[in-house]
Coordinates of C-alpha atoms and ligand atoms in Angstrom, one line a residue:
M173 CA -18.1 7.4 20.2
P174 CA -18.2 5.2 23.3
V175 CA -17.0 2.0 21.6
R176 CA -13.7 3.5 20.6
I177 CA -13.2 4.9 24.1
N178 CA -13.7 1.4 25.5
F179 CA -11.2 0.1 23.0
A180 CA -8.6 2.7 24.2
D181 CA -9.1 1.7 27.8
D182 CA -9.0 -2.0 27.2
I183 CA -5.9 -1.7 25.0
D184 CA -4.1 0.4 27.5
A185 CA -4.9 -2.0 30.3
A186 CA -3.8 -5.0 28.2
F187 CA -0.6 -3.4 27.0
Q188 CA 0.7 -1.8 30.1
G189 CA 4.2 -0.4 29.6
K190 CA 4.1 -1.1 25.9
P191 CA 3.2 2.3 24.4
E192 CA 4.3 1.5 20.8
A193 CA 2.2 -1.6 20.6
S194 CA -0.9 0.0 22.2
S195 CA -0.8 3.1 20.1
K196 CA -0.4 1.1 16.8
L197 CA -3.2 -1.2 17.8
L198 CA -5.4 1.7 18.6
E199 CA -4.5 3.5 15.3
Y200 CA -5.5 0.4 13.3
A201 CA -8.5 -0.5 15.4
E202 CA -9.9 3.0 14.7
L203 CA -9.3 2.5 11.0
L204 CA -10.8 -1.1 10.9
N205 CA -13.6 -0.3 13.2
P206 CA -14.4 -3.8 14.5
D207 CA -17.2 -4.5 16.9
S208 CA -14.9 -6.0 19.4
I209 CA -11.2 -6.7 20.0
K210 CA -9.7 -9.9 21.4
I211 CA -6.1 -10.0 22.4
L212 CA -4.9 -13.6 22.6
S213 CA -2.9 -14.7 25.6
G214 CA -1.9 -18.0 23.9
V215 CA -3.8 -20.5 26.1
K216 CA -5.1 -23.7 24.6
S217 CA -8.8 -22.8 25.3
E218 CA -8.5 -19.8 22.9
Y219 CA -7.4 -22.1 20.1
A220 CA -10.3 -24.4 20.9
E221 CA -12.7 -21.5 20.8
L222 CA -11.4 -20.4 17.4
I223 CA -11.8 -23.9 16.1
G224 CA -15.3 -24.1 17.6
E225 CA -16.3 -21.0 15.9
L226 CA -15.0 -22.2 12.5
M227 CA -16.8 -25.5 13.0
S228 CA -20.1 -23.9 13.9
E229 CA -19.9 -21.7 10.8
G230 CA -19.2 -24.7 8.7
K231 CA -15.8 -23.3 7.7
I232 CA -13.8 -26.3 8.9
I233 CA -14.7 -30.0 9.3
R234 CA -13.6 -32.2 12.1
L235 CA -11.7 -35.3 11.0
N236 CA -12.0 -38.8 12.4
T237 CA -11.2 -38.3 16.1
E238 CA -9.6 -41.7 16.5
A239 CA -7.3 -41.6 13.5
Y240 CA -6.7 -37.8 13.6
P241 CA -7.5 -36.4 17.1
D242 CA -8.1 -32.7 17.2
S243 CA -7.5 -32.3 13.4
Y244 CA -9.6 -30.4 10.9
L245 CA -10.1 -29.8 7.2
Y246 CA -10.3 -26.3 5.9
R247 CA -11.1 -25.5 2.2
S248 CA -9.9 -22.1 1.0
D249 CA -11.6 -20.1 -1.7
P250 CA -10.7 -21.6 -5.1
S251 CA -9.2 -18.3 -6.1
D252 CA -7.0 -18.3 -3.1
V253 CA -4.9 -21.4 -2.9
A254 CA -1.3 -20.4 -3.3
R255 CA 1.0 -17.4 -2.8
T256 CA 0.3 -14.7 -5.4
E257 CA 3.6 -13.0 -6.3
Q258 CA 2.0 -10.5 -8.6
D259 CA 0.2 -9.0 -5.6
T260 CA 3.2 -8.9 -3.4
Y261 CA 4.9 -5.6 -2.9
I262 CA 8.0 -4.2 -1.2
C263 CA 7.2 -0.6 -0.4
T264 CA 10.6 1.1 0.3
R265 CA 11.1 4.9 -0.2
S266 CA 13.2 4.3 -3.3
R267 CA 12.4 1.8 -6.0
D268 CA 16.0 0.8 -6.3
E269 CA 16.0 -0.4 -2.7
A270 CA 13.4 -3.0 -3.7
G271 CA 15.3 -4.0 -6.9
P272 CA 14.1 -5.6 -10.1
T273 CA 12.9 -8.9 -8.5
N274 CA 10.2 -7.2 -6.4
N275 CA 7.1 -5.4 -7.2
W276 CA 7.4 -1.9 -5.8
M277 CA 5.0 0.8 -4.7
A278 CA 5.8 4.1 -3.0
P279 CA 5.0 3.7 0.7
E280 CA 2.6 6.7 0.7
E281 CA 0.7 5.5 -2.3
A282 CA 0.5 2.0 -1.0
K283 CA -0.8 3.1 2.4
Q284 CA -3.4 5.4 0.9
K285 CA -4.7 2.5 -1.3
L286 CA -4.6 0.0 1.5
K287 CA -6.1 2.3 4.1
A288 CA -9.0 2.9 1.8
L289 CA -9.6 -0.8 1.6
L290 CA -9.2 -1.3 5.3
H291 CA -11.4 1.6 6.3
N292 CA -14.4 0.3 8.4
S293 CA -13.7 -3.2 6.9
M294 CA -14.2 -5.0 10.2
E295 CA -17.5 -3.4 11.1
G296 CA -19.7 -6.1 12.6
R297 CA -16.6 -8.3 13.0
R298 CA -14.2 -9.1 15.7
L299 CA -10.5 -8.1 15.5
L300 CA -8.1 -10.8 16.8
V301 CA -4.8 -9.6 18.1
L302 CA -1.9 -12.0 18.2
P303 CA 1.5 -11.0 19.7
Y304 CA 4.1 -13.6 18.8
I305 CA 7.7 -14.5 19.2
L306 CA 9.8 -16.0 16.4
G307 CA 12.8 -18.1 17.6
P308 CA 13.7 -19.7 20.9
G309 CA 12.2 -17.7 23.8
D310 CA 15.5 -17.0 25.4
S311 CA 17.6 -16.2 22.2
G312 CA 19.1 -12.8 21.5
F313 CA 18.3 -13.6 17.8
S314 CA 14.5 -14.0 18.4
K315 CA 12.1 -11.3 17.2
V316 CA 8.6 -10.2 18.1
G317 CA 5.7 -9.3 16.1
M318 CA 1.9 -8.7 16.4
V319 CA -0.7 -9.8 13.9
L320 CA -4.1 -8.1 13.6
T321 CA -6.6 -10.3 11.8
D322 CA -10.4 -10.8 11.4
S323 CA -9.8 -14.4 10.3
P324 CA -10.2 -17.2 12.9
Y325 CA -8.5 -19.5 10.4
V326 CA -5.5 -17.3 10.2
A327 CA -5.4 -16.9 14.0
A328 CA -5.6 -20.7 14.7
N329 CA -2.8 -21.3 12.2
Q330 CA -0.7 -18.5 13.7
M331 CA -1.2 -20.1 17.1
I332 CA 0.5 -23.3 15.7
I333 CA 3.3 -21.8 13.7
A334 CA 4.4 -18.9 16.0
K335 CA 4.7 -18.7 19.7
V336 CA 1.6 -16.5 20.4
G337 CA 0.7 -15.0 23.7
K338 CA 1.7 -13.3 26.9
D339 CA 5.5 -14.0 26.6
A340 CA 5.4 -12.2 23.3
M341 CA 3.4 -9.3 24.6
E342 CA 6.0 -8.6 27.3
K343 CA 8.6 -8.3 24.5
L344 CA 6.7 -5.9 22.3
D345 CA 9.4 -3.2 22.1
S346 CA 9.6 -0.4 19.6
K347 CA 11.2 -2.8 17.1
F348 CA 8.3 -5.2 16.8
V349 CA 6.8 -6.1 13.4
L350 CA 3.2 -5.2 12.9
G351 CA 1.1 -7.3 10.5
I352 CA -2.5 -6.3 9.5
H353 CA -4.6 -8.9 7.8
A354 CA -8.1 -8.3 6.6
T355 CA -10.0 -11.0 4.7
L356 CA -12.3 -8.5 2.9
S357 CA -14.2 -10.1 0.0
L358 CA -11.2 -12.2 -1.3
D359 CA -11.4 -10.1 -4.5
P360 CA -8.3 -11.2 -6.4
K361 CA -8.2 -7.8 -8.3
N362 CA -7.8 -6.0 -5.0
R363 CA -5.4 -8.4 -3.3
Y364 CA -2.3 -6.9 -1.9
I365 CA 0.5 -8.3 0.3
A366 CA 2.4 -5.2 1.0
H367 CA 5.6 -4.9 3.0
F368 CA 7.0 -1.7 4.5
P369 CA 10.4 -2.9 5.7
E370 CA 11.5 0.6 6.8
E371 CA 8.7 0.7 9.3
R372 CA 8.5 -3.0 10.0
L373 CA 4.9 -3.1 8.7
I374 CA 3.0 -5.7 6.7
I375 CA -0.6 -5.2 5.3
S376 CA -2.3 -8.1 3.6
V377 CA -5.9 -7.9 2.1
N378 CA -8.3 -10.0 0.1
T379 CA -6.6 -13.3 0.8
N380 CA -7.0 -15.9 3.5
Y381 CA -4.4 -18.4 2.2
G382 CA -1.1 -19.6 3.7
G383 CA 2.0 -17.5 2.9
N384 CA -0.2 -14.6 1.8
A385 CA -2.1 -14.4 5.1
L386 CA -0.1 -16.1 7.8
L387 CA 2.0 -13.0 8.2
S388 CA 4.6 -14.4 10.7
K389 CA 5.9 -16.7 8.0
K390 CA 7.1 -15.5 4.6
C391 CA 6.2 -11.8 5.2
H392 CA 7.9 -11.4 8.6
A393 CA 10.4 -14.2 9.0
L394 CA 11.7 -13.7 5.4
R395 CA 10.8 -10.4 3.7
I396 CA 11.0 -8.1 6.7
A397 CA 13.6 -10.3 8.5
S398 CA 16.0 -10.3 5.5
Y399 CA 15.9 -6.5 5.4
V400 CA 16.5 -6.2 9.2
A401 CA 19.1 -9.0 9.0
R402 CA 21.2 -6.9 6.6
Q403 CA 21.2 -4.0 9.1
E404 CA 22.2 -6.4 11.9
G405 CA 24.9 -8.1 10.0
V406 CA 23.2 -11.5 9.9
I407 CA 21.1 -13.4 7.3
A408 CA 17.5 -14.6 7.2
E409 CA 17.1 -17.4 4.7
H410 CA 14.5 -19.7 3.0
M411 CA 16.4 -22.7 4.3
M412 CA 15.7 -26.0 6.1
A413 CA 18.3 -26.9 8.7
M414 CA 19.2 -30.4 10.1
E415 CA 21.7 -32.0 12.4
L416 CA 23.4 -35.2 11.3
T417 CA 25.2 -37.2 14.0
S418 CA 27.7 -39.8 12.9
P419 CA 28.1 -43.1 14.6
D420 CA 31.1 -41.7 16.5
G421 CA 29.0 -38.8 17.8
K422 CA 30.2 -36.0 15.5
S423 CA 27.6 -33.5 14.7
Y424 CA 27.2 -31.8 11.2
G425 CA 24.9 -28.9 10.6
I426 CA 23.4 -28.7 7.1
T427 CA 21.1 -26.1 5.7
G428 CA 19.4 -26.2 2.3
A429 CA 17.7 -23.4 0.3
F430 CA 15.3 -24.9 -2.2
P431 CA 12.5 -23.0 -3.9
S432 CA 8.9 -23.5 -2.7
S433 CA 7.7 -27.1 -3.0
S434 CA 11.2 -28.4 -3.8
G435 CA 12.1 -30.6 -0.9
K436 CA 13.0 -28.5 2.2
T437 CA 10.5 -30.1 4.6
N438 CA 11.3 -33.5 3.3
L439 CA 15.0 -33.2 3.6
A440 CA 14.7 -31.7 7.1
M441 CA 12.6 -34.8 8.0
L442 CA 14.9 -37.2 6.4
M443 CA 14.4 -40.8 7.4
L444 CA 17.8 -42.6 7.3
P445 CA 18.2 -45.6 5.0
K446 CA 18.5 -48.8 6.9
D447 CA 22.3 -49.1 6.3
Y448 CA 22.9 -45.7 7.9
A449 CA 20.4 -46.1 10.7
G450 CA 22.0 -49.5 11.5
K451 CA 25.4 -48.0 11.7
G452 CA 24.2 -45.5 14.3
W453 CA 23.7 -42.3 12.2
K454 CA 21.0 -39.9 13.4
A455 CA 19.2 -37.2 11.5
R456 CA 17.3 -34.5 13.4
L457 CA 15.3 -31.5 12.4
V458 CA 16.0 -27.9 13.3
S459 CA 14.0 -26.1 10.7
D460 CA 11.9 -27.1 7.7
D461 CA 11.4 -23.8 5.9
I462 CA 13.2 -20.8 7.3
S463 CA 16.5 -20.4 9.1
W464 CA 18.0 -17.3 10.6
L465 CA 21.8 -17.5 10.5
N466 CA 23.9 -15.6 13.0
L467 CA 27.8 -15.4 13.2
T468 CA 28.4 -16.4 16.8
G469 CA 31.9 -17.8 17.4
G470 CA 33.0 -17.0 13.9
R471 CA 30.7 -19.6 12.3
L472 CA 27.2 -19.6 10.9
N473 CA 24.6 -20.9 13.3
A474 CA 20.9 -21.5 12.4
I475 CA 17.9 -20.9 14.5
N476 CA 14.4 -21.7 13.4
P477 CA 12.0 -18.8 13.9
E478 CA 8.9 -21.0 13.7
Y479 CA 7.0 -23.2 16.1
G480 CA 5.1 -25.3 13.6
F481 CA 5.1 -26.7 10.1
F482 CA 3.1 -25.4 7.2
G483 CA 4.1 -28.3 4.9
V484 CA 3.0 -29.7 1.5
A485 CA 0.7 -32.6 2.0
T486 CA 0.9 -33.8 -1.6
G487 CA 3.4 -36.7 -2.0
T488 CA 3.7 -37.3 1.7
N489 CA 3.3 -40.9 2.9
E490 CA 4.6 -43.6 5.2
H491 CA 7.3 -44.5 2.7
T492 CA 8.6 -41.1 1.6
N493 CA 8.2 -39.3 5.0
P494 CA 7.2 -41.5 7.9
N495 CA 8.2 -38.8 10.4
A496 CA 5.9 -36.2 8.8
M497 CA 3.1 -38.7 8.9
K498 CA 3.6 -39.3 12.6
S499 CA 3.6 -35.6 13.2
V500 CA 0.4 -34.8 11.3
M501 CA -1.8 -37.4 12.9
S502 CA -3.1 -35.1 15.6
N503 CA -3.6 -31.3 16.4
T504 CA -3.3 -30.6 12.7
I505 CA -5.2 -28.2 10.3
F506 CA -5.3 -29.6 6.8
T507 CA -5.9 -27.1 4.1
N508 CA -7.3 -28.1 0.7
V509 CA -6.8 -31.8 1.0
A510 CA -9.4 -34.3 -0.2
L511 CA -11.8 -36.0 2.2
D512 CA -13.0 -39.6 2.5
P513 CA -16.5 -38.7 3.8
E514 CA -17.3 -42.1 5.1
R515 CA -14.4 -42.5 7.4
M516 CA -13.7 -38.7 7.7
L517 CA -10.1 -39.2 6.7
P518 CA -8.0 -36.7 4.8
W519 CA -6.5 -37.8 1.5
W520 CA -4.1 -36.5 -1.0
E521 CA -2.3 -37.7 -4.1
G522 CA 0.6 -39.9 -3.0
L523 CA -1.0 -41.0 0.3
G524 CA -2.1 -44.4 -1.0
S525 CA -5.0 -46.0 -2.9
V526 CA -8.0 -43.8 -3.7
P527 CA -10.8 -44.3 -1.3
K528 CA -14.1 -45.6 -2.9
K529 CA -15.9 -42.4 -2.0
L530 CA -13.9 -39.2 -2.1
L531 CA -14.6 -35.5 -2.0
D532 CA -12.1 -33.2 -3.8
W533 CA -10.5 -30.2 -2.1
Q534 CA -13.5 -28.1 -3.1
G535 CA -15.9 -30.6 -1.5
R536 CA -17.2 -32.0 -4.8
E537 CA -17.6 -35.7 -5.5
Y538 CA -14.3 -36.8 -7.1
N539 CA -14.8 -38.8 -10.3
G540 CA -11.1 -39.5 -11.1
D541 CA -10.6 -36.4 -13.3
G542 CA -7.7 -34.2 -12.3
K543 CA -6.4 -34.0 -8.7
A544 CA -8.5 -34.7 -5.7
A545 CA -6.3 -32.7 -3.3
H546 CA -5.0 -29.3 -4.4
P547 CA -1.3 -29.8 -5.4
N548 CA -0.5 -27.1 -2.9
S549 CA -2.6 -28.7 -0.1
R550 CA -0.9 -28.2 3.3
F551 CA -0.8 -29.4 6.9
T552 CA -0.3 -27.0 9.8
T553 CA 1.2 -28.9 12.7
P554 CA 3.1 -28.0 16.0
I555 CA 6.8 -28.7 15.6
A556 CA 6.8 -30.2 19.1
Q557 CA 5.0 -33.2 17.6
Y558 CA 8.0 -34.0 15.4
P559 CA 9.6 -37.2 16.8
E560 CA 13.2 -36.4 15.8
L561 CA 13.6 -32.7 16.9
S562 CA 17.3 -31.7 17.4
E563 CA 18.3 -30.2 20.8
K564 CA 19.7 -27.4 18.7
Y565 CA 16.2 -26.3 17.9
F566 CA 16.0 -25.0 21.5
D567 CA 19.5 -23.6 21.6
P568 CA 19.6 -19.8 21.7
V569 CA 22.5 -19.7 19.3
G570 CA 21.3 -22.5 17.1
L571 CA 22.9 -25.2 15.0
P572 CA 26.5 -24.6 13.8
I573 CA 26.5 -25.0 10.0
N574 CA 29.0 -27.0 8.1
A575 CA 27.4 -27.1 4.7
I576 CA 24.9 -24.9 2.7
L577 CA 22.9 -26.6 -0.1
F578 CA 21.2 -24.8 -3.0
G579 CA 18.9 -26.7 -5.3
G580 CA 15.7 -26.7 -7.2
R581 CA 13.8 -28.9 -9.5
R582 CA 15.8 -29.5 -12.7
K583 CA 14.9 -32.3 -15.1
T584 CA 18.1 -32.0 -17.0
L585 CA 21.7 -30.5 -16.8
V586 CA 22.2 -30.0 -13.1
P587 CA 24.1 -32.8 -11.5
L588 CA 23.0 -34.7 -8.4
V589 CA 25.6 -32.8 -6.3
F590 CA 28.6 -30.6 -6.7
E591 CA 30.7 -28.5 -4.4
A592 CA 31.6 -24.8 -4.9
L593 CA 35.3 -24.0 -5.4
S594 CA 35.2 -21.1 -2.9
W595 CA 32.7 -19.0 -0.9
E596 CA 32.4 -16.5 -3.8
H597 CA 31.8 -19.3 -6.3
G598 CA 29.3 -20.7 -3.9
I599 CA 27.4 -17.4 -3.9
L600 CA 27.5 -17.5 -7.7
I601 CA 25.9 -21.0 -7.5
G602 CA 23.2 -19.6 -5.3
A603 CA 22.7 -16.6 -7.4
M604 CA 22.4 -18.7 -10.6
L605 CA 19.8 -21.0 -9.1
R606 CA 17.0 -21.6 -11.7
A607 CA 14.2 -24.0 -11.1
E608 CA 10.8 -25.2 -12.3
R609 CA 7.9 -23.3 -10.9
T610 CA 5.7 -25.3 -8.6
A611 CA 2.1 -25.1 -7.3
A612 CA 3.2 -23.2 -4.2
A613 CA 2.8 -19.9 -6.1
A614 CA 0.4 -18.9 -8.8
G615 CA 1.9 -19.2 -12.3
K616 CA 2.8 -21.6 -15.0
I617 CA 3.9 -24.9 -13.4
G618 CA 7.2 -26.3 -14.8
E619 CA 8.4 -23.1 -16.4
I620 CA 12.1 -22.6 -15.4
I621 CA 12.6 -19.3 -13.5
N622 CA 15.5 -17.6 -11.8
D623 CA 15.3 -18.1 -8.1
P624 CA 18.6 -17.0 -6.5
M625 CA 19.2 -18.7 -3.2
A626 CA 15.4 -19.7 -3.3
M627 CA 14.9 -16.1 -2.1
R628 CA 13.5 -14.3 -5.2
P629 CA 10.0 -14.2 -3.8
F630 CA 11.1 -13.5 -0.3
C631 CA 14.0 -11.0 -0.3
G632 CA 12.8 -7.7 1.2
Y633 CA 15.4 -5.6 -0.6
N634 CA 17.5 -5.4 -3.8
M635 CA 19.0 -8.8 -4.5
A636 CA 22.2 -7.2 -5.9
D637 CA 22.8 -5.8 -2.4
Y638 CA 21.8 -9.2 -0.9
F639 CA 24.6 -11.0 -2.9
D640 CA 27.1 -8.4 -1.5
H641 CA 25.7 -8.9 2.0
W642 CA 26.4 -12.7 1.7
H643 CA 29.9 -11.8 0.6
N644 CA 30.5 -9.6 3.6
V645 CA 29.1 -12.2 5.9
G646 CA 31.6 -14.7 4.5
N647 CA 34.4 -12.3 5.1
R648 CA 33.5 -12.1 8.8
L649 CA 33.5 -15.9 9.3
K650 CA 36.5 -17.7 10.7
E651 CA 35.1 -21.0 9.5
K652 CA 33.0 -20.8 6.3
P653 CA 30.5 -23.6 5.5
R654 CA 31.1 -25.3 2.2
I655 CA 28.5 -24.6 -0.4
Y656 CA 26.8 -27.2 -2.6
N657 CA 24.4 -27.5 -5.5
V658 CA 22.0 -30.5 -5.3
N659 CA 19.3 -31.7 -7.6
W660 CA 17.1 -34.6 -6.6
F661 CA 14.8 -34.1 -9.6
R662 CA 16.6 -35.3 -12.8
T663 CA 14.3 -37.4 -15.0
N664 CA 15.0 -39.9 -17.8
E665 CA 13.5 -40.1 -21.3
R666 CA 10.3 -41.8 -19.7
G667 CA 9.9 -38.9 -17.4
E668 CA 10.8 -40.9 -14.3
F669 CA 13.0 -39.6 -11.5
M670 CA 16.5 -41.0 -11.9
W671 CA 17.4 -40.6 -8.3
P672 CA 15.2 -42.2 -5.6
G673 CA 15.4 -39.1 -3.4
F674 CA 13.9 -38.6 0.1
G675 CA 15.8 -40.8 2.6
E676 CA 18.2 -41.9 -0.1
N677 CA 19.4 -38.3 -0.2
M678 CA 21.4 -39.3 2.9
R679 CA 24.0 -40.8 0.4
V680 CA 24.6 -37.3 -0.9
L681 CA 24.8 -35.9 2.6
N682 CA 27.2 -38.6 3.5
W683 CA 29.6 -37.4 0.8
I684 CA 29.1 -33.8 2.1
T685 CA 30.0 -34.9 5.7
E686 CA 33.1 -36.6 4.3
R687 CA 34.1 -33.4 2.5
A688 CA 33.6 -31.5 5.8
D689 CA 36.1 -33.9 7.4
G690 CA 38.5 -33.4 4.5
K691 CA 38.1 -37.0 3.4
G692 CA 35.6 -37.2 0.6
V693 CA 37.0 -37.9 -2.8
A694 CA 36.2 -35.3 -5.5
T695 CA 37.1 -34.4 -9.0
K696 CA 37.6 -30.8 -9.9
T697 CA 35.5 -29.7 -12.9
P698 CA 34.7 -26.2 -14.3
I699 CA 31.4 -26.1 -12.3
G700 CA 32.9 -27.3 -9.1
Y701 CA 34.0 -30.5 -7.2
L702 CA 32.0 -33.6 -8.1
P703 CA 32.0 -37.0 -6.4
E704 CA 33.7 -39.8 -8.2
T705 CA 31.3 -42.5 -9.3
E706 CA 33.4 -45.3 -8.0
S707 CA 33.7 -44.1 -4.4
F708 CA 30.3 -42.5 -4.1
D709 CA 27.7 -44.5 -2.1
R710 CA 25.1 -44.9 -4.9
G711 CA 22.7 -47.3 -3.0
S712 CA 20.5 -49.1 -5.5
T713 CA 21.2 -46.6 -8.3
S714 CA 23.2 -48.2 -11.1
V715 CA 26.7 -47.0 -12.0
E716 CA 25.4 -46.0 -15.4
V717 CA 22.6 -43.8 -14.0
L718 CA 24.9 -42.3 -11.4
G719 CA 27.4 -41.5 -14.2
Q720 CA 24.6 -39.5 -16.0
L721 CA 23.7 -37.8 -12.7
L722 CA 27.3 -36.7 -12.2
H723 CA 28.1 -35.7 -15.7
V724 CA 29.2 -32.1 -16.6
D725 CA 27.5 -31.1 -19.8
K726 CA 29.7 -28.4 -21.2
E727 CA 27.4 -27.1 -23.9
G728 CA 24.4 -27.3 -21.6
W729 CA 26.2 -25.2 -18.9
L730 CA 27.3 -22.6 -21.5
A731 CA 23.6 -22.3 -22.5
E732 CA 22.7 -22.0 -18.8
L733 CA 25.1 -19.1 -18.5
D734 CA 23.5 -17.4 -21.5
A735 CA 20.1 -17.9 -19.8
V736 CA 21.2 -16.4 -16.5
E737 CA 23.2 -13.5 -17.9
P738 CA 20.2 -11.2 -18.8
F739 CA 18.8 -11.8 -15.3
F740 CA 22.1 -10.6 -13.7
E741 CA 22.1 -7.7 -16.2
S742 CA 18.7 -6.6 -14.9
F743 CA 20.4 -5.4 -11.7
G744 CA 22.4 -2.9 -13.7
E745 CA 25.4 -1.2 -12.1
R746 CA 24.3 -2.4 -8.7
F747 CA 25.2 -6.0 -9.5
P748 CA 28.5 -6.8 -7.6
K749 CA 31.7 -6.6 -9.7
W750 CA 33.2 -9.6 -7.9
L751 CA 30.2 -11.7 -8.8
W752 CA 30.5 -10.8 -12.5
K753 CA 34.1 -11.9 -12.2
E754 CA 33.0 -15.2 -10.8
F755 CA 30.5 -15.6 -13.6
H756 CA 33.1 -14.8 -16.3
D757 CA 35.6 -17.1 -14.7
L758 CA 33.1 -19.9 -14.8
R759 CA 32.5 -19.3 -18.5
G760 CA 36.2 -19.2 -19.1
R761 CA 36.7 -22.6 -17.3
L762 CA 33.8 -24.1 -19.3
E763 CA 35.1 -22.8 -22.6
G764 CA 38.4 -24.4 -22.0
Y765 CA 36.9 -27.7 -20.8
Ligands
GTP267 P1 7.6 -25.3 0.6 O1 7.0 -25.7 1.9 O2 6.6 -24.9 -0.4 O3 8.6 -24.3 0.8 O4 8.2 -26.7 0.0 P2 9.4 -27.6 0.5 O5 10.6 -27.1 -0.1 O6 9.4 -27.8 1.9 O7 9.1 -29.0 -0.3 P3 8.6 -30.4 0.3 O8 9.6 -31.1 1.1 O9 7.3 -30.2 1.0 O10 8.4 -31.2 -1.0 C1 7.5 -30.7 -2.0 C2 7.2 -31.9 -2.9 O11 8.4 -32.5 -3.4 C3 6.4 -33.0 -2.2 O12 5.4 -33.4 -3.1 C4 7.4 -34.0 -2.0 O13 6.9 -35.3 -1.9 C5 8.4 -33.8 -3.2 N1 9.8 -34.2 -2.8 C6 10.5 -33.8 -1.7 N2 11.7 -34.3 -1.7 C7 11.8 -35.1 -2.8 C8 12.9 -35.9 -3.3 O14 14.0 -36.1 -2.8 N3 12.6 -36.5 -4.5 C9 11.4 -36.4 -5.2 N4 11.3 -37.0 -6.3 N5 10.4 -35.6 -4.7 C10 10.6 -35.0 -3.5
SPV268 C1 6.2 -21.5 0.1 O1 5.4 -21.1 -0.9 O2 7.4 -21.4 0.0 C2 5.5 -22.0 1.3 C3 4.1 -21.9 1.4 O3 6.2 -22.5 2.2 S1 3.6 -20.4 1.9 O4 3.7 -20.4 3.3 O5 2.2 -20.3 1.4 O6 4.4 -19.4 1.3
MN269 MN1 8.0 -26.9 3.3

């Protein structure tokens, strides 16, 4: 079999001194049986070639080169537009290790099933190999991985969101994470996104969409990374991270864990209100989706594993997020947005007035029915294009964290902001997080689901152990960040948002920085410390509305505890005793309120 012998020679030559990487690649190349293999070195011309191929096959469309230079539109298969949690598996040896929030399959069974699907699946196709680094190149907290894919779309996206190429290849030690992605026929019935954290392996088949297929992102940087983080005594979180600098030059690190499509990217890109910008505040981005937190110096510090954004297009505009708009105007791949075919401009709901002629995300003429862009339409953009990137993004230790925010979309009950009474109570707040389901994952939109720490779809092990791990991390910190619950999404009886959100969220962050300085005024309530309406910077929000946003609804919270309790019980004996105690203490405080 001459072809395979050539592969072996080429692979050995390419991976000199990297026996683990070359033997894994050879093993899977033999299984997949492609016609050729291309190992990407990360140079720009390779990206251009991938794009060229996609264009010549009609799989992507070049956008207006003056308005959006080097930017493209890709339309994914209509059955493949969001993460599919029902197809996502954690394959640990024991089912308990995966826990009740994950689908589980025994590793041997999963491999047998997947290998049957992968067998000869790349016959007549080319296998693309992308070694990548996650995190700053010179950081001890960075990790390496290698993706094998037959999809030029996946490869092009990977080249934007991870640091692909030669530098990564040199770091492929025995601990690298291997990701195999095969597009196959996109058959939803045979779609699997399987993780083998014990052997640092990911296999994804029958999908070509975002978080299902861009394996460096949720699969590696969260599911595998969270598992590895526990072993290493650190945490890998579904968190944005930003640096606020006060007029007197003091820096505050803020991270926020919000479920998918619930405001991480927008908060990380926060545009300061005029009164704050005028005073000399600065807001800079470290991370828009994922933060890895280390314990250097007795504090939590956040690094961003990623090199690009895979952000929600819907709702983004000059007003809500001017910095995002600046970033996506070039070198961007748009997925499932609508198209103005006359001017070749991308369009999505929220961008502005509807162009006269418009093709929807599936390329059909849009007649005003339903949405023109898919609600989960996205942009893939290099982070280097972001105009307000924090220097801490490049720091090998990362951004020191003063405050951790948890929050999701809640129309009712949950106040605009409140502060945990302690680290343990803060973990309870995170563990109790429930939020409306969004378009980022397949399922019923709007339904309220448990999403502890915004990690339910992304934790690579039993979340009962995860809560314990957070507790242990706290015990090792000399300076613990304060923990907050935020909710930008309360609505009134007309269904309108009560809080203006976006840049105006700075008013909430301002209170949080005051609290970090030991200055901010707060009232102690059973659920935590709330700002006082009189001293809180409410901007244009009326005192009356602010009062509603900062109200503690005793009966509502007791009902919330009833709704959360069965979820906690689903972890059985493994659920930490100290966390049950926090839960019962909270109930006790509410009952006496
Ligand atoms: P993923 O990338 O899926 O993890 O989402 P995300 O958490 O980064 O959410 P993102 O910032 O992309 O926001 C998702 C949607 O919520 C967009 O349509 C935003 O316009 C909207 N949004 C974000 N922040 C706010 C806010 O403060 N208020 C309101 N009303 N909407 C917001
Ligand atoms: C999310 O769903 O949280 C996303 C999009 O950020 S994806 O990368 O598809 O997971
Ligand atoms: Mn995002």
